[in-house]
XYZ file of C-alpha atoms in Angstrom:
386
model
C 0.000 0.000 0.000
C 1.834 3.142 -1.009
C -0.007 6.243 -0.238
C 1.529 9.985 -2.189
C -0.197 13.281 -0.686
C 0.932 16.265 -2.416
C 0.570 20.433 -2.872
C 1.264 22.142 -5.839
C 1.223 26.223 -4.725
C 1.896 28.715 -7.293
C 2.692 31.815 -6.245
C 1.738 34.200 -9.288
C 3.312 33.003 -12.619
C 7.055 32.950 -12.017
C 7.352 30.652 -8.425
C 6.179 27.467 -7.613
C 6.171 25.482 -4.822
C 5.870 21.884 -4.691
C 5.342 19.213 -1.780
C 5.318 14.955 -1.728
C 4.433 13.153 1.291
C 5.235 9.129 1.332
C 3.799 6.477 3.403
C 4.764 2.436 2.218
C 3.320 -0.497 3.973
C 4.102 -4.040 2.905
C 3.073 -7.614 4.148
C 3.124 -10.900 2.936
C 5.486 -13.686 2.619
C 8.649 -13.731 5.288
C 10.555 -15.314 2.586
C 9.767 -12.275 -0.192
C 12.204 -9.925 1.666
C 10.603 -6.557 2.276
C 13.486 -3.990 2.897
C 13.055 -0.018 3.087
C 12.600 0.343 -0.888
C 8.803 -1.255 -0.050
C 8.277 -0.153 3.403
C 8.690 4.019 4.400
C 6.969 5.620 7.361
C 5.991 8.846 6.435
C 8.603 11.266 4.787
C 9.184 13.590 1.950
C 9.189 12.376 -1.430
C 9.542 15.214 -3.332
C 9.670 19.127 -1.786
C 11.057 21.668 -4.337
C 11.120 25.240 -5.521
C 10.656 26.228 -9.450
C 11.191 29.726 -10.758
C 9.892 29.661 -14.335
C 9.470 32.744 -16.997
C 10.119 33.882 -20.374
C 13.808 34.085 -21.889
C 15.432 34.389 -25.293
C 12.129 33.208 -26.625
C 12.510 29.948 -24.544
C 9.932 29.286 -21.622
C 13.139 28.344 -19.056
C 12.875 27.441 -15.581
C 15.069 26.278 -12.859
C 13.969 23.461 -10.135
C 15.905 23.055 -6.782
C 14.928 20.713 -4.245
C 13.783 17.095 -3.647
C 12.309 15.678 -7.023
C 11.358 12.877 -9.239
C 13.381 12.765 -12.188
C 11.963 10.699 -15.627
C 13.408 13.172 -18.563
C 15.808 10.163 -19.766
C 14.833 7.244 -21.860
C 12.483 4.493 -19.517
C 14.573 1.478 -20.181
C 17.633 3.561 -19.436
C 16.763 4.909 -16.131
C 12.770 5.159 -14.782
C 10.836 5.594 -11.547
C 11.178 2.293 -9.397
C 7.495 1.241 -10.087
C 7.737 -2.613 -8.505
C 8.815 -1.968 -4.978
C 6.308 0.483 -2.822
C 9.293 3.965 -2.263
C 9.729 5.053 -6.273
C 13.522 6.945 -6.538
C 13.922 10.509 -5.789
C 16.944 12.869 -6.066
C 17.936 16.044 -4.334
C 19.984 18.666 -6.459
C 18.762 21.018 -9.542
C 17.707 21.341 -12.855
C 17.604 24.171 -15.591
C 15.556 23.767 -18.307
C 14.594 25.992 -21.780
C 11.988 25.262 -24.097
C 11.273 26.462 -27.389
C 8.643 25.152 -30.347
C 10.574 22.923 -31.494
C 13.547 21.939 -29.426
C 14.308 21.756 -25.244
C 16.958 21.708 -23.606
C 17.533 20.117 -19.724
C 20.983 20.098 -17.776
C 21.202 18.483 -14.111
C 22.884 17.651 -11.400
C 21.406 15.037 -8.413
C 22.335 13.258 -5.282
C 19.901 9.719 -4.796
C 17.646 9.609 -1.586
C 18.381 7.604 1.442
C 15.683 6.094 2.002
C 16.689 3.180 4.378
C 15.784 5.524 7.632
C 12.431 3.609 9.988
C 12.180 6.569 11.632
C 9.454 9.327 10.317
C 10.854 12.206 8.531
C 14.479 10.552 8.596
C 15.261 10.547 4.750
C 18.665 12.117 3.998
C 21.308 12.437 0.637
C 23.325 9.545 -0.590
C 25.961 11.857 -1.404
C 28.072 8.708 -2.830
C 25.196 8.248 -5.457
C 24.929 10.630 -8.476
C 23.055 11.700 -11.867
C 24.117 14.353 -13.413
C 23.910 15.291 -17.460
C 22.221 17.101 -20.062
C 19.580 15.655 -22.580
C 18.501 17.838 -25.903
C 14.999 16.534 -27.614
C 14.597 18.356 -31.179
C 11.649 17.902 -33.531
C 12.388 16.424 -36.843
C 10.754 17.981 -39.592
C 7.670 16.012 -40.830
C 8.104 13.651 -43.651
C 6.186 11.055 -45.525
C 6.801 7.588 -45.966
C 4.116 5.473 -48.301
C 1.930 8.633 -48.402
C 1.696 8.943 -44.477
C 3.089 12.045 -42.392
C 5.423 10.933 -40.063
C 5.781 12.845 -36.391
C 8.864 12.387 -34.973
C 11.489 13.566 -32.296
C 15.082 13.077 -31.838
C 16.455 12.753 -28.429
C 20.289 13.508 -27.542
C 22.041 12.980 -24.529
C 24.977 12.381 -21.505
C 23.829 10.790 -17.914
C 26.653 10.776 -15.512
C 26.220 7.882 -12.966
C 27.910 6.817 -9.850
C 27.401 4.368 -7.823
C 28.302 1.811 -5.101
C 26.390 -1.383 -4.437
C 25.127 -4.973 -5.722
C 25.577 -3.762 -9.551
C 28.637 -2.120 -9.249
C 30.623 -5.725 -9.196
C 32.616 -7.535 -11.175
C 31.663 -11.364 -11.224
C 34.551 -13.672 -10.851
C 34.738 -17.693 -11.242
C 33.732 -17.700 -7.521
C 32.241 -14.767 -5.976
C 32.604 -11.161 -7.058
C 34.697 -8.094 -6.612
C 32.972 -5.127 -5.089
C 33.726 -1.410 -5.689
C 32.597 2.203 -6.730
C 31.500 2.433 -10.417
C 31.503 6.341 -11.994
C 29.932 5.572 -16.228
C 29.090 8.380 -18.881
C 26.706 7.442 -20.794
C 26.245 9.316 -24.523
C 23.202 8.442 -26.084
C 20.614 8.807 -28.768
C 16.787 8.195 -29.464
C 14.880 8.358 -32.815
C 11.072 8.187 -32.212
C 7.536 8.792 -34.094
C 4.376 8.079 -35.161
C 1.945 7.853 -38.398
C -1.308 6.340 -39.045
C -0.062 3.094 -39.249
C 3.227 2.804 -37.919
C 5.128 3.442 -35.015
C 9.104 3.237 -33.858
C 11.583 4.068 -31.636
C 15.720 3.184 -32.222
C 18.309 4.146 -29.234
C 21.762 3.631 -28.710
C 23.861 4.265 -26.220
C 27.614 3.939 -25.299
C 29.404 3.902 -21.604
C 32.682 4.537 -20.491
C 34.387 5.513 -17.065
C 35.800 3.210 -14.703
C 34.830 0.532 -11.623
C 37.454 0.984 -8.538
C 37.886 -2.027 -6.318
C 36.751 -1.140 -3.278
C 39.679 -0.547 -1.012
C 42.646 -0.343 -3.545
C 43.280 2.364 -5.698
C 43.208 0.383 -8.897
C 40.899 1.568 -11.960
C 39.576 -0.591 -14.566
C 38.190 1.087 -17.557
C 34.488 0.524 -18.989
C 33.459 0.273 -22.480
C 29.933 -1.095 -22.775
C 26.988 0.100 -25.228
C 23.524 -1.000 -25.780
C 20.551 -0.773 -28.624
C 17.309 -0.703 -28.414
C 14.555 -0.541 -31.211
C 10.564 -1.037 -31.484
C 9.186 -0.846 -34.561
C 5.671 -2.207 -35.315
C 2.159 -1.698 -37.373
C -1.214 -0.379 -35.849
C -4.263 -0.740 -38.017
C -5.907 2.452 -36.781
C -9.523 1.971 -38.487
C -10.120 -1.237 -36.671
C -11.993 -0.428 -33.339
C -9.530 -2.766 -31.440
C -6.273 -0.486 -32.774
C -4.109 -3.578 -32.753
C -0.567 -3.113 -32.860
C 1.993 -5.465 -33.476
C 5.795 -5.396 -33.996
C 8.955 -6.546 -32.699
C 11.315 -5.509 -29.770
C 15.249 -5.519 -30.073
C 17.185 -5.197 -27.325
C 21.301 -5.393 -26.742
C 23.131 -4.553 -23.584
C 26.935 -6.285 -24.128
C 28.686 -8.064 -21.723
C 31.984 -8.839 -20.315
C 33.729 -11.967 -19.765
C 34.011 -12.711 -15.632
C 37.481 -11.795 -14.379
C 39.465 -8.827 -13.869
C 40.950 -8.918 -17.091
C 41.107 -6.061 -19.046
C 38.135 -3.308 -19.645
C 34.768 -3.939 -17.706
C 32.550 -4.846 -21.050
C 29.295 -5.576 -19.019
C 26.694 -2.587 -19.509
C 24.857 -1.319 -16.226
C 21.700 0.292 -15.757
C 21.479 0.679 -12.043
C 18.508 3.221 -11.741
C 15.524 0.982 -12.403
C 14.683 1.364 -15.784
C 10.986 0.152 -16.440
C 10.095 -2.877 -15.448
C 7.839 -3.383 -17.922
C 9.940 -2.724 -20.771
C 12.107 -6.059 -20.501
C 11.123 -8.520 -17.964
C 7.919 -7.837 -15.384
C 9.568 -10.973 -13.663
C 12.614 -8.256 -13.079
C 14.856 -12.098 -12.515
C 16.672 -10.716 -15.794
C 18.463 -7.462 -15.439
C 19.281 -5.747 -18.800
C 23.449 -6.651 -18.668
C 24.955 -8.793 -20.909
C 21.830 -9.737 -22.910
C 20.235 -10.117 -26.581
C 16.519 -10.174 -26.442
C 14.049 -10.432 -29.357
C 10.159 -10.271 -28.791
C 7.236 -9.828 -30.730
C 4.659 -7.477 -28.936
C 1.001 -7.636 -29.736
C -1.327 -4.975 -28.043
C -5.364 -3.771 -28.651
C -7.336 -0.880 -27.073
C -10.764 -1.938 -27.300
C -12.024 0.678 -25.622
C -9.549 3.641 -26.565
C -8.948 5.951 -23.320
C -10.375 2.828 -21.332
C -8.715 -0.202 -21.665
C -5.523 -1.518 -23.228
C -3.861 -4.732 -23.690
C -0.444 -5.946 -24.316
C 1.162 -9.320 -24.980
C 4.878 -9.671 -25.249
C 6.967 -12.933 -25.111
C 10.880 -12.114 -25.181
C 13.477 -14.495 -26.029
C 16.961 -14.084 -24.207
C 20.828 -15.164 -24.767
C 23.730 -14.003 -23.023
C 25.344 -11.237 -25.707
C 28.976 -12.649 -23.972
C 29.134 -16.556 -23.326
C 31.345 -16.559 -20.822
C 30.102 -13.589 -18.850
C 26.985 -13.950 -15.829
C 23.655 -13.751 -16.014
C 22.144 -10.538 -14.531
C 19.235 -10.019 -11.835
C 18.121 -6.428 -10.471
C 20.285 -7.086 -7.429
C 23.319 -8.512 -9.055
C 25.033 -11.348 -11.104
C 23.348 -14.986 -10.381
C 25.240 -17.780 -8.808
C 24.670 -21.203 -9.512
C 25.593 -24.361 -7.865
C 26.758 -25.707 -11.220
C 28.701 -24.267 -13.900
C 26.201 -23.144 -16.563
C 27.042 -23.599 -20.673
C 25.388 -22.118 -23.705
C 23.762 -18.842 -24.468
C 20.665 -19.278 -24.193
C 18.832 -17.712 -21.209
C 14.785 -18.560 -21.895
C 11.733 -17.171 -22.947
C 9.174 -14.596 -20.734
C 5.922 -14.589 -21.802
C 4.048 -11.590 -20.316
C 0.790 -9.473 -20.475
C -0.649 -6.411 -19.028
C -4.103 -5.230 -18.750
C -4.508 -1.581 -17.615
C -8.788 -0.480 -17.231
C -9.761 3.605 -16.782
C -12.297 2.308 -14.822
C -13.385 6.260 -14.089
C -11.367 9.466 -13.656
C -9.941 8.630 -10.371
C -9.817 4.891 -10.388
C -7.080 2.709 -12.683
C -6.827 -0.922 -12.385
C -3.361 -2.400 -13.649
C -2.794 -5.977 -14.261
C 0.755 -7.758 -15.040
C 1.135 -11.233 -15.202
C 4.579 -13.565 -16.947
C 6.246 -16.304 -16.849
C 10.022 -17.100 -16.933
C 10.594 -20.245 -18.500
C 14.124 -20.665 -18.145
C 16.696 -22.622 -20.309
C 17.206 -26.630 -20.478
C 20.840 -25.362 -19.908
C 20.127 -23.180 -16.992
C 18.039 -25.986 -15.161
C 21.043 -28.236 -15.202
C 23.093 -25.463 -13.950
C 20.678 -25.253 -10.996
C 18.242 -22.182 -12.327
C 14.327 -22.769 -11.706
C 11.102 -21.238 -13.849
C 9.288 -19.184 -11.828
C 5.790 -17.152 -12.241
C 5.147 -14.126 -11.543
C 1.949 -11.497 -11.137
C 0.987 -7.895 -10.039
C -2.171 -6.103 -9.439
C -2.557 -2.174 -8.912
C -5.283 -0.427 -8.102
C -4.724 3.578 -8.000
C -7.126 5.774 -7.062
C -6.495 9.487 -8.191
C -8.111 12.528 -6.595
């Protein structure tokens, strides 16, 4: 049960003042392992001041303060949408927007959020985002007679961070320390009657530090990812189907020259990839066909997706959201498995959404003998508005 009260106070047309209480409660299953990301006693989520007006044509602003930040691409970095406490940062932003470009630079500590006392939150000052992102619109065009709407996304996301992802797996074990990545980045996106698309890539570099030495290993790691697909708009279902591409390279285990594995350690959408979240997006190739109808358009969608998933490095782990997987055998082969999944989200009126996921991971004869299990998994949200 996750419960957000906020304020919103503008104070004419140039200041704003905005305010996020949290509350989390979780129950359940001993064995699920409900930590502070799923349980928060009440505490600020967000609290920040804007000062917004016109200049060189541009309608700019600046934001300081405790905030949600989502201006990045969602299987990149997103909002923590599984567990209860979603990710906020402290710092500021400056941002300038004309009619047909805008322009964003930050700079952001990560919340603390492990406090059980009320009002307790502080900055993980040894956790950063910082960067710049540009989002231009592409001139229309036509392709087979229909006007295409599109937008072209460039940008840098400075990360550091210290914890289960920043490792480096080893035959036995892994090597902890303090990863710092760029990341330089593109997306391509738009829309026509019948079509839609998206194609991203993305390269990182920086270095992991072994915790306690002062040795640096450098990182080169990249990642695509494209959607393209075909909605028949006339049909009162709007189907849509298409095909997902995904590739995040990996590294070989070891300590062995550059860290190849590519990291995404700020929750990019769940949704996206895996629901299951067993399969973090390091060191994969997946392929999946997506199939989705609105029946009802503005009250119902649906969306089927079934992934299939290698290794992208044969000799490098297998990734979950906390880390790389162990296994009491040694496992062969590329070949991960296969995720069926669905969602069903219902408007059911203005205030009240009902959100359904549902998958299952069906993993690999190859990571069964290495000791890996299948494993189901499902999610329902209700979220009432007001």
């Amino acid at each position: 049960m996750r419960n957000l009260y906020g304020a919103d106070l503008h104070l004419g047309e140039h200041v704003r003042l905005f305010g996020q209480l949290i509350n989390a409660d979780a129950a359940g299953w001993k064995g699920f392992g409900y930590n502070t990301t799923y349980r928060k006693r009440l505490d600020l989520q967000q609290a920040f001041i804007e000062f917004k007006g016109k200049l060189a044509g541009a309608q700019t602003g600046f934001m300081f303060g405790r905030q949600q930040f989502l201006d990045a691409p969602s299987y990149v970095l997103y909002n923590r949408e599984t567990p209860n406490v979603p990710l906020s940062w402290n710092g500021g932003r400056i941002y300038a927007i004309w009619p047909n470009i805008r322009v964003d630079a930050f700079d952001f500590v990560q919340t603390k959020t492990d406090a059980t006392l009320m009002f307790h939150d502080t900055e993980d000052y040894g956790t950063r985002l910082y960067g710049g992102d540009i989002t231009a619109l592409v001139p229309q065009f036509s392709i087979g007679g229909e006007t295409v709407h599109s937008f072209l996304d460039i940008f840098y996301y400075g990360y550091r961070y210290v914890g289960s992802l920043s490792v480096v797996p080893l035959a036995a074990g892994s090597l902890k320390g303090t990863s710092s990545r760029g990341n330089v980045g593109f997306r391509w996106y738009g829309t026509a009657a019948s079509f839609e698309y998206s194609f991203g890539g993305l390269y990182q570099d920086g270095t992991f530090q072994k915790s306690g030495s002062e040795h640096k290993s450098s990182v080169q790691a990249y990642s695509v990812n494209t959607i393209v697909g075909y909605r028949h708009t006339p049909s009162p279902l709007h189907p849509f189907i298409g095909v997902q591409a995904d590739l995040y390279s990996g590294g070989a285990d070891g300590t062995n020259g550059p860290v190849r594995t590519y990291m995404a350690p700020f929750n990019p959408q769940t949704n996206y990839l895996d629901t299951t979240t067993y399969i973090q997006p390091s060191n994969l190739v997946s392929l999946s066909p997506v199939f989705s109808v609105t029946p009802w358009k503005g009250f119902a969608s649906i969306q089927f997706k079934v992934p299939f998933m290698w290794r992208e490095n044969a000799d490098g782990a297998i990734w979950n959201s906390s880390g790389p997987y162990t296994f009491s055998k040694t496992y062969h082969g590329g070949y991960i498995g296969v995720v069926p999944q669905a969602s069903l989200k219902l408007q059911l009126n203005r205030h009240l959404t009902w959100q359904i996921y549902g998958a299952r991971f069906m993993a690999s004869n190859g990571l069964h003998a290495a000791g890996g299990k299948s494993g189901s998994y499902a999610q329902s949200n209700v979220v009432f508005r007001f």
